PDB file of C-alpha atoms in Angstrom:
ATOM      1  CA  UNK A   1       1.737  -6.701 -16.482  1.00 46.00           C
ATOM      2  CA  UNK A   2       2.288  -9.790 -19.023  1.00 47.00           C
ATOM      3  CA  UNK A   3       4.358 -12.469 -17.261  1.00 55.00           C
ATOM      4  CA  UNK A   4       6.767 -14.484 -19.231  1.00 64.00           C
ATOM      5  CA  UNK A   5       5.857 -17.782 -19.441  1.00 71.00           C
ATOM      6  CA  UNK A   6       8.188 -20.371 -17.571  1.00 80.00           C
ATOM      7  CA  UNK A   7       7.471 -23.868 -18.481  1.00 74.00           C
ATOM      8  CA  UNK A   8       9.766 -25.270 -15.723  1.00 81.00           C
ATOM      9  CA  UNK A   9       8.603 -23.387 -12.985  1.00 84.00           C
ATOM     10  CA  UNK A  10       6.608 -26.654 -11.735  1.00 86.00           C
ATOM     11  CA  UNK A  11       8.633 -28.801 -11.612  1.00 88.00           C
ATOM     12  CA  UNK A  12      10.943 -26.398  -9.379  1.00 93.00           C
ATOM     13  CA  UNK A  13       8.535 -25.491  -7.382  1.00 92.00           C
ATOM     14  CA  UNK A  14       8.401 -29.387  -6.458  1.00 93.00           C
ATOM     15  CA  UNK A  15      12.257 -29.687  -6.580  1.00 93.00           C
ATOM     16  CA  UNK A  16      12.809 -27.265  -3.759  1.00 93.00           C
ATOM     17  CA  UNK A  17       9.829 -28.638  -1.100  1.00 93.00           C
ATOM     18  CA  UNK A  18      12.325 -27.402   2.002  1.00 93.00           C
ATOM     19  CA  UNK A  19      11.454 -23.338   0.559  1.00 96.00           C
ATOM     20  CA  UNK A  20       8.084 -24.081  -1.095  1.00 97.00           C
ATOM     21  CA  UNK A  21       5.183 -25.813   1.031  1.00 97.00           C
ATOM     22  CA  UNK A  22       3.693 -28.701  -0.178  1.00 95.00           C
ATOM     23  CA  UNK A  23       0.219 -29.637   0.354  1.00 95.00           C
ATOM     24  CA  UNK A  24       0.000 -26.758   2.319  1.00 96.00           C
ATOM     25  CA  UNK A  25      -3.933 -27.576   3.544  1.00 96.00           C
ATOM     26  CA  UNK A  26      -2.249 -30.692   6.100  1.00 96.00           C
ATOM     27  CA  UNK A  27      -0.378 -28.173   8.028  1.00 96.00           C
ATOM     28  CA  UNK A  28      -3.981 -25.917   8.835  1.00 97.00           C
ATOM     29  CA  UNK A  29      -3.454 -25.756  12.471  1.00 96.00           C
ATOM     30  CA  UNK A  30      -0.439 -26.630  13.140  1.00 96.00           C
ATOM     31  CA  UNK A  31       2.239 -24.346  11.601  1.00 96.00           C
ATOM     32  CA  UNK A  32       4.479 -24.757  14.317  1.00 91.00           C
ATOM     33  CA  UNK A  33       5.393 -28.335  12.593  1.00 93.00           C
ATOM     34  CA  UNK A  34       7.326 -26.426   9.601  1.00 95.00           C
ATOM     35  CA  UNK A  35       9.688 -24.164  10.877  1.00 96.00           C
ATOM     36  CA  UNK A  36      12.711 -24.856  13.125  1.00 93.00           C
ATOM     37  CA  UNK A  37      11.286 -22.969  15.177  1.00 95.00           C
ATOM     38  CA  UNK A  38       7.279 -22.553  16.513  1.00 95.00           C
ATOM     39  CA  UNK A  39       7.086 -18.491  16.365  1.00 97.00           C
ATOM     40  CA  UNK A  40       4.319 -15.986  15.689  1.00 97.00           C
ATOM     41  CA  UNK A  41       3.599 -16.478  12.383  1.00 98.00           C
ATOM     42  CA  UNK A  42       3.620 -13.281   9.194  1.00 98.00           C
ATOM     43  CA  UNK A  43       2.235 -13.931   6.057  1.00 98.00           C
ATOM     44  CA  UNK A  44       2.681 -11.678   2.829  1.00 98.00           C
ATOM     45  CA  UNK A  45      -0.786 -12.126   0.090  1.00 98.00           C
ATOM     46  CA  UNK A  46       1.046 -11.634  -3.036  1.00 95.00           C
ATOM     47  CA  UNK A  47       4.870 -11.920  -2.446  1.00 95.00           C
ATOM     48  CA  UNK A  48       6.142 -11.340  -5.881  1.00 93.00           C
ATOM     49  CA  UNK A  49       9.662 -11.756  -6.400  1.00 93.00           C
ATOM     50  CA  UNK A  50      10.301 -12.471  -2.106  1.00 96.00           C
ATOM     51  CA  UNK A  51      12.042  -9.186  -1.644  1.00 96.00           C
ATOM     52  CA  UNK A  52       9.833  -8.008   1.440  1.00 97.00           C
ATOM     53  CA  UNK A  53       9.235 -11.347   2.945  1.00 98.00           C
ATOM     54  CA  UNK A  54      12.836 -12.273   2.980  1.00 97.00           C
ATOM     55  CA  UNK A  55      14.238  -8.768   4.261  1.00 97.00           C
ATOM     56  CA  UNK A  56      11.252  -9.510   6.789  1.00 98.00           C
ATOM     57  CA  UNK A  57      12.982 -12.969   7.590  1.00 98.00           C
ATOM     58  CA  UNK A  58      16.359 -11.454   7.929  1.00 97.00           C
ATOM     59  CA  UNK A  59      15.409  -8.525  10.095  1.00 97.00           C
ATOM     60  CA  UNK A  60      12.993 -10.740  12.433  1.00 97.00           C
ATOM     61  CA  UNK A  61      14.365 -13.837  13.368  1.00 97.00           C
ATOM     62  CA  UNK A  62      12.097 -14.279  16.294  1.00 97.00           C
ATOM     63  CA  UNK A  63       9.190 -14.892  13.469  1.00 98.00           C
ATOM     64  CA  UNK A  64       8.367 -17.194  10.945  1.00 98.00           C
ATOM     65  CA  UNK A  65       7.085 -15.809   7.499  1.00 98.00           C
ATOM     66  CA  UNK A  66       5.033 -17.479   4.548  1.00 98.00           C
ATOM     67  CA  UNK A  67       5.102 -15.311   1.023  1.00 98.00           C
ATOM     68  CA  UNK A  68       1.822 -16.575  -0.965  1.00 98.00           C
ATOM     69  CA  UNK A  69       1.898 -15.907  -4.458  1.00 96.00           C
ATOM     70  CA  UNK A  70      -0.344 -17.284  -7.356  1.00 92.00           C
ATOM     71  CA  UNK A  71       1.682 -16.866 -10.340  1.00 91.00           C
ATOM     72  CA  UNK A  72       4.387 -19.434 -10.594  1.00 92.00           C
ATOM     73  CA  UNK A  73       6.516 -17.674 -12.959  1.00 88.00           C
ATOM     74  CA  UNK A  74       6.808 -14.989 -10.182  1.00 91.00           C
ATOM     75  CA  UNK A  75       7.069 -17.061  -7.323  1.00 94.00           C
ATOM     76  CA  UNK A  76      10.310 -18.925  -9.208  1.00 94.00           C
ATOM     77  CA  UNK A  77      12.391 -15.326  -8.745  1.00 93.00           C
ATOM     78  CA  UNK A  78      10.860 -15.454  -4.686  1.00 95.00           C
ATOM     79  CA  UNK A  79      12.447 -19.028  -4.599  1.00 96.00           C
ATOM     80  CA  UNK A  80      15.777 -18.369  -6.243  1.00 94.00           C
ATOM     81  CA  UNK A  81      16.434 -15.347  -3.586  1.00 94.00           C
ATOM     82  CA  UNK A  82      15.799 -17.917  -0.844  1.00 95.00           C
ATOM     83  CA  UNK A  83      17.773 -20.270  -2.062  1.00 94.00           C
ATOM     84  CA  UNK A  84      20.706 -18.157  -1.833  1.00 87.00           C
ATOM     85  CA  UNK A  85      19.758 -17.087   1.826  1.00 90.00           C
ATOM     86  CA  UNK A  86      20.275 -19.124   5.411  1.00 86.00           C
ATOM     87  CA  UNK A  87      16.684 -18.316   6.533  1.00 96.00           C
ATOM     88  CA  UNK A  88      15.147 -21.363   8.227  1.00 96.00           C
ATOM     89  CA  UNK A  89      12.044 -18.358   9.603  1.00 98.00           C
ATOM     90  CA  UNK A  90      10.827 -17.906   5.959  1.00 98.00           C
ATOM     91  CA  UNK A  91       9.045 -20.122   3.239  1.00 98.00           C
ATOM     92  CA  UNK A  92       6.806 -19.730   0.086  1.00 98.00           C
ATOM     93  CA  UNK A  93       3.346 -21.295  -0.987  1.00 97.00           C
ATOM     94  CA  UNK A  94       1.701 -21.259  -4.612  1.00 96.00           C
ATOM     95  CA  UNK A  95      -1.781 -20.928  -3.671  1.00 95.00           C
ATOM     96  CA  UNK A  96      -4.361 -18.743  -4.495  1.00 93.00           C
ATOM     97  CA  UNK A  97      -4.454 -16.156  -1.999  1.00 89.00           C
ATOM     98  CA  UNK A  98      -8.709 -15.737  -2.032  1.00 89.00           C
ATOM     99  CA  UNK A  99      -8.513 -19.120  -0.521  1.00 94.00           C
ATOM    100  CA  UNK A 100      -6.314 -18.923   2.264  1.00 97.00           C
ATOM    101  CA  UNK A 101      -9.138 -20.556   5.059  1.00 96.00           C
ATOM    102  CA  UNK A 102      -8.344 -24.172   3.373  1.00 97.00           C
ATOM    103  CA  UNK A 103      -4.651 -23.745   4.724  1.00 97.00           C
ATOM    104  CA  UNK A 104      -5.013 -21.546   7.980  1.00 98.00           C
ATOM    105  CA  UNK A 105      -7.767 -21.712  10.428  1.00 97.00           C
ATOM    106  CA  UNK A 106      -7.874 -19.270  13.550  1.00 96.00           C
ATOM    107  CA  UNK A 107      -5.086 -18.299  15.176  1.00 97.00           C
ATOM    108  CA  UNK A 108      -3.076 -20.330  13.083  1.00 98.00           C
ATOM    109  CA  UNK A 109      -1.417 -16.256  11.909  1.00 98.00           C
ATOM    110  CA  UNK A 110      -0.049 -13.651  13.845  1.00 98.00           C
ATOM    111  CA  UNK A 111      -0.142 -10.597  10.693  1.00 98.00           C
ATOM    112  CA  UNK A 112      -1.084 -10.262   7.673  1.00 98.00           C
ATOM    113  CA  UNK A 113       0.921  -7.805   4.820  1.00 98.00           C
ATOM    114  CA  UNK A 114      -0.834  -6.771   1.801  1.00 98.00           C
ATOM    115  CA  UNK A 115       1.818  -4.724  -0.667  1.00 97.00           C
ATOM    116  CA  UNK A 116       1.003  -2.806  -3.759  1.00 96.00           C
ATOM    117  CA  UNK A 117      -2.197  -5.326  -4.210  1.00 95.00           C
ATOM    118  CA  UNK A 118      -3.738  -4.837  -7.696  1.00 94.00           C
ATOM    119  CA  UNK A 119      -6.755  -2.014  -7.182  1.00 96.00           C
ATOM    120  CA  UNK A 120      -8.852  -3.384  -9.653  1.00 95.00           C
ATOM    121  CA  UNK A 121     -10.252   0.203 -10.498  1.00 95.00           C
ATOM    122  CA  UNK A 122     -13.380  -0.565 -12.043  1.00 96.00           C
ATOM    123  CA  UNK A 123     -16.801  -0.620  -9.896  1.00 94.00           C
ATOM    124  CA  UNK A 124     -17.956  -3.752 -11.157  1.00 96.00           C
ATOM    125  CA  UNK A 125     -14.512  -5.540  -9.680  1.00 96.00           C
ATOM    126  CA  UNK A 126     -14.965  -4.284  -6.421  1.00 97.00           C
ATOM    127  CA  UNK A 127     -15.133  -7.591  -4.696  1.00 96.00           C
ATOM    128  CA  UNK A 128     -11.756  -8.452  -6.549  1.00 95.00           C
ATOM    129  CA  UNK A 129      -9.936  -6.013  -4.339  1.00 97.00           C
ATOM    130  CA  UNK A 130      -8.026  -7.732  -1.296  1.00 97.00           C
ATOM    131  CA  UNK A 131      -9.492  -5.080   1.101  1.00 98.00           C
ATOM    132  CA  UNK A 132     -12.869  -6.032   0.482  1.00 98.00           C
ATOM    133  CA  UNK A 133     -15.162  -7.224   3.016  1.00 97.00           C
ATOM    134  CA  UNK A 134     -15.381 -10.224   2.476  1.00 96.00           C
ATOM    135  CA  UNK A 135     -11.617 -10.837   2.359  1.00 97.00           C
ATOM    136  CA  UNK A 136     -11.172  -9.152   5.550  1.00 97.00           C
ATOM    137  CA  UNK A 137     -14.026 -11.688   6.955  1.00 97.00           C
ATOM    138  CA  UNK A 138     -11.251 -14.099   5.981  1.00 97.00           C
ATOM    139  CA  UNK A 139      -8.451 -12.644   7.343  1.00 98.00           C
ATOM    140  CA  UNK A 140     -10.032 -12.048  10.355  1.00 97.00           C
ATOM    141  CA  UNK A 141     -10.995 -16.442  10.664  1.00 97.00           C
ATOM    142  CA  UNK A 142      -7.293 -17.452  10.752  1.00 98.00           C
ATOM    143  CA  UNK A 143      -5.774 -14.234  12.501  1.00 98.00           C
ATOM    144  CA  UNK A 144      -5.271 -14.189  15.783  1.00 97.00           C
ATOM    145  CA  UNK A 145      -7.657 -12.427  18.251  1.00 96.00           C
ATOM    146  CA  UNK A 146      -6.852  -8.610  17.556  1.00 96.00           C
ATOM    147  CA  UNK A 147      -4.006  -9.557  14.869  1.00 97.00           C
ATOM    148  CA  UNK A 148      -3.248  -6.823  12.204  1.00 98.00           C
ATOM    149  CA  UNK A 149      -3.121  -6.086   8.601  1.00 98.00           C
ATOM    150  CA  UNK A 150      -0.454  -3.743   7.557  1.00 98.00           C
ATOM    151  CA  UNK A 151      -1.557  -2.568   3.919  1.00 98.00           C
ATOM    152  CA  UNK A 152       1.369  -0.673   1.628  1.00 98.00           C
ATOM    153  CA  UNK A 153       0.066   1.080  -1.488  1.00 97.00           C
ATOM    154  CA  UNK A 154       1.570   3.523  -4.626  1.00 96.00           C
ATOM    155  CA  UNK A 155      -2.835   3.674  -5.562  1.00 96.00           C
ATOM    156  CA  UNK A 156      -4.045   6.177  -3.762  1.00 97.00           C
ATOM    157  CA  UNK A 157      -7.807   5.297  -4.975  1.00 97.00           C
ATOM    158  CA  UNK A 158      -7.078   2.496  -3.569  1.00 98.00           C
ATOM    159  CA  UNK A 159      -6.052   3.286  -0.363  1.00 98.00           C
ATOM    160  CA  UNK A 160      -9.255   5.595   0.709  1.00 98.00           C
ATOM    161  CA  UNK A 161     -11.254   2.225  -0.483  1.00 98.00           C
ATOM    162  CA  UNK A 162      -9.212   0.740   1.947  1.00 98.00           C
ATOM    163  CA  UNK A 163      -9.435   2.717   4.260  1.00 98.00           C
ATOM    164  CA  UNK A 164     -13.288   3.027   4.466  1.00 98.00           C
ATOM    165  CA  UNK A 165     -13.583  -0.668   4.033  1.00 98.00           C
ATOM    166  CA  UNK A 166     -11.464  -0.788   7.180  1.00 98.00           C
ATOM    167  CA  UNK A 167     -13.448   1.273   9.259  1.00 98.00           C
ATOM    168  CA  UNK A 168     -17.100  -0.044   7.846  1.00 98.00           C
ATOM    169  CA  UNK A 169     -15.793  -3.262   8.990  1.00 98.00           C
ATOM    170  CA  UNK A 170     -14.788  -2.321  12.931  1.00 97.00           C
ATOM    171  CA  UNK A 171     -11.228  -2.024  12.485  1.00 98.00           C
ATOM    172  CA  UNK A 172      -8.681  -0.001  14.514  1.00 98.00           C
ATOM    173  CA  UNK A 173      -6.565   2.018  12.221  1.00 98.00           C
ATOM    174  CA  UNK A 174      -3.055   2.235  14.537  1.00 98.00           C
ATOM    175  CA  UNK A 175      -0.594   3.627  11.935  1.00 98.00           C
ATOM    176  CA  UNK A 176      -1.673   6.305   8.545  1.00 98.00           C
ATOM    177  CA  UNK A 177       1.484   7.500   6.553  1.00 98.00           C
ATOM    178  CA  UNK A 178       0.494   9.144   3.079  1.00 98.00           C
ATOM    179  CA  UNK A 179       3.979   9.419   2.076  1.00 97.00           C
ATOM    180  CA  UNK A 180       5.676   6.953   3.866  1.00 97.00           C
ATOM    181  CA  UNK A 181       9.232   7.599   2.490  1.00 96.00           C
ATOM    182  CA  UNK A 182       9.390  11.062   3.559  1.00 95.00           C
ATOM    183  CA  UNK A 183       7.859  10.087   6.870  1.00 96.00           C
ATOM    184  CA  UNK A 184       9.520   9.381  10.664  1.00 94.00           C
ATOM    185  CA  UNK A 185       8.726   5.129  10.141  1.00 95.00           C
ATOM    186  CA  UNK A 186      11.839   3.074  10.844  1.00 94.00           C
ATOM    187  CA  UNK A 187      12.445  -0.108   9.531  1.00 93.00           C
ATOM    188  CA  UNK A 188      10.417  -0.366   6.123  1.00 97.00           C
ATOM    189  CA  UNK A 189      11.467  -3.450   4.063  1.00 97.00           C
ATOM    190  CA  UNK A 190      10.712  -2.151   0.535  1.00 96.00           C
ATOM    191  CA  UNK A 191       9.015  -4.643  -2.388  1.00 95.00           C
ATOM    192  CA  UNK A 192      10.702  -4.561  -5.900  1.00 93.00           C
ATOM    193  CA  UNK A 193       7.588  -2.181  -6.743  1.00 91.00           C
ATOM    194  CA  UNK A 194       7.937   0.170  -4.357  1.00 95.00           C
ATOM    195  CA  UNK A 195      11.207   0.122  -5.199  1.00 93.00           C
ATOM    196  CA  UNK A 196      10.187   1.062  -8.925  1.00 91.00           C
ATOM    197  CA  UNK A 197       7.526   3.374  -7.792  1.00 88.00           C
ATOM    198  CA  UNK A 198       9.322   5.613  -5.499  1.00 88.00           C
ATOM    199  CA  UNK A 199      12.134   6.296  -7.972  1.00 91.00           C
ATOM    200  CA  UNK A 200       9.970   7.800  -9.957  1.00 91.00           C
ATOM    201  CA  UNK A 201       8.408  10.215  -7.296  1.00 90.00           C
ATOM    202  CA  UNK A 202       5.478   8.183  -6.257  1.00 91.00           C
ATOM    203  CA  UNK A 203       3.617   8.824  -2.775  1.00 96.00           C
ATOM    204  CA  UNK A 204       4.138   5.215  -0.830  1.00 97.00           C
ATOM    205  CA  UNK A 205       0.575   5.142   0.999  1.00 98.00           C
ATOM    206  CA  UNK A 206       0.515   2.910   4.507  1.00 98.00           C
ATOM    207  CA  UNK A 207      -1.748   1.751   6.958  1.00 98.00           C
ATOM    208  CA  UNK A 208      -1.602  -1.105  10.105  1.00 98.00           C
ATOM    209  CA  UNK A 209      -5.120  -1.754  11.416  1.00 98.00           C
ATOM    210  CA  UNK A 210      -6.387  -3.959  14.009  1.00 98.00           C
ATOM    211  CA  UNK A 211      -9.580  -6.724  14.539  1.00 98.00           C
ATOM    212  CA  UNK A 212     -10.694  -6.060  17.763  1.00 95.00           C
ATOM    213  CA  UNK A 213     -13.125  -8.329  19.030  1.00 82.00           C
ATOM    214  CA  UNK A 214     -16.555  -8.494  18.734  1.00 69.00           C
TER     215      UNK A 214
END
């Protein structure tokens, strides 16, 4: 997908430090010091436009969430929706998501939710996908001891590479739904994508797995 270009999304980004973390690497360890509130900590790799991590915020106030996305000009429309929402459980970060062990270390996060990640089809990108292994080594260093992944997909290649990568690695698969939306799961906060994709008939593929420990 081409992105429009925002110019100004910077500087907002800076504007707005009370929604956006600043210098996120000198609270590694000690999350508890940006919230209201010291909770179990969510975070969402890729939040797009905030709609999942926000309806997450709303629906949980017992937890604090983080949405991580790269792309500034996407994370602008995440910040906007916050803005106009009383949710002292929920802020943003523009970091890289491949890099998330400069900013967490272990225990520091309670889930992880990976929605409608790009599959990166081709062989040769294989190590691009955020199921990978050596992503999940990462998640696994700043989750806590037998903390989850929840994984929602419209890619159904990509959710059997997923899945295998899952269980090569040790994990516990506690939840399977290939076609969520016409399933018995309660409670599913939808993304703008999924959104998008299920109007037009797609299958909405989902997973939780578990480290358990070695």
């Amino acid at each position: 997908m081409r992105l429009r270009n925002k110019p100004w999304a910077k500087d907002k980004l800076k504007e707005y430090a009370d929604f956006v973390i600043q210098e996120p690497e000198q609270h590694r360890g000690k999350w508890g010091e940006v919230f209201t509130k010291d909770q179990p900590l969510h975070i969402e790799i890729g939040t797009g436009k905030g709609q999942f991590i926000t309806g997450m915020a709303k629906a949980n106030p017992d937890m604090n969430y983080i949405g991580i996305e790269l792309q500034e000009s996407v994370i602008v429309s995440a910040l906007d929706r916050l803005i106009g929402e009383n949710l002292p459980n929920c802020k943003l970060m523009n970091v890289n998501g491949a890099e998330l062990a400069k900013y967490f270390t272990s225990g520091d996060v309670s889930r992880i939710y990976l929605n409608f990640s790009d599959p990166w089809p081709k062989t040769r990108h294989e190590k691009r996908r955020l199921t990978f292994a050596s992503f999940l080594k990462v998640y696994e260093s700043i989750l806590v001891k037998n903390g989850e992944i929840h994984f929602k997909t419209d890619n159904q290649g990509l959710f059997e590479y997923s899945l295998i990568s899952f269980s090569h690695y040790g994990m516990k698969l506690n939840y399977l739904s290939l076609d969520l939306h016409n399933s018995d799961y309660e409670g599913n906060i939808m993304t703008e994508y999924e959104e998008k994709f299920s109007l037009r008939g797609s299958r909405i593929f989902r997973c939780e797995v578990q480290f358990l420990s070695k």
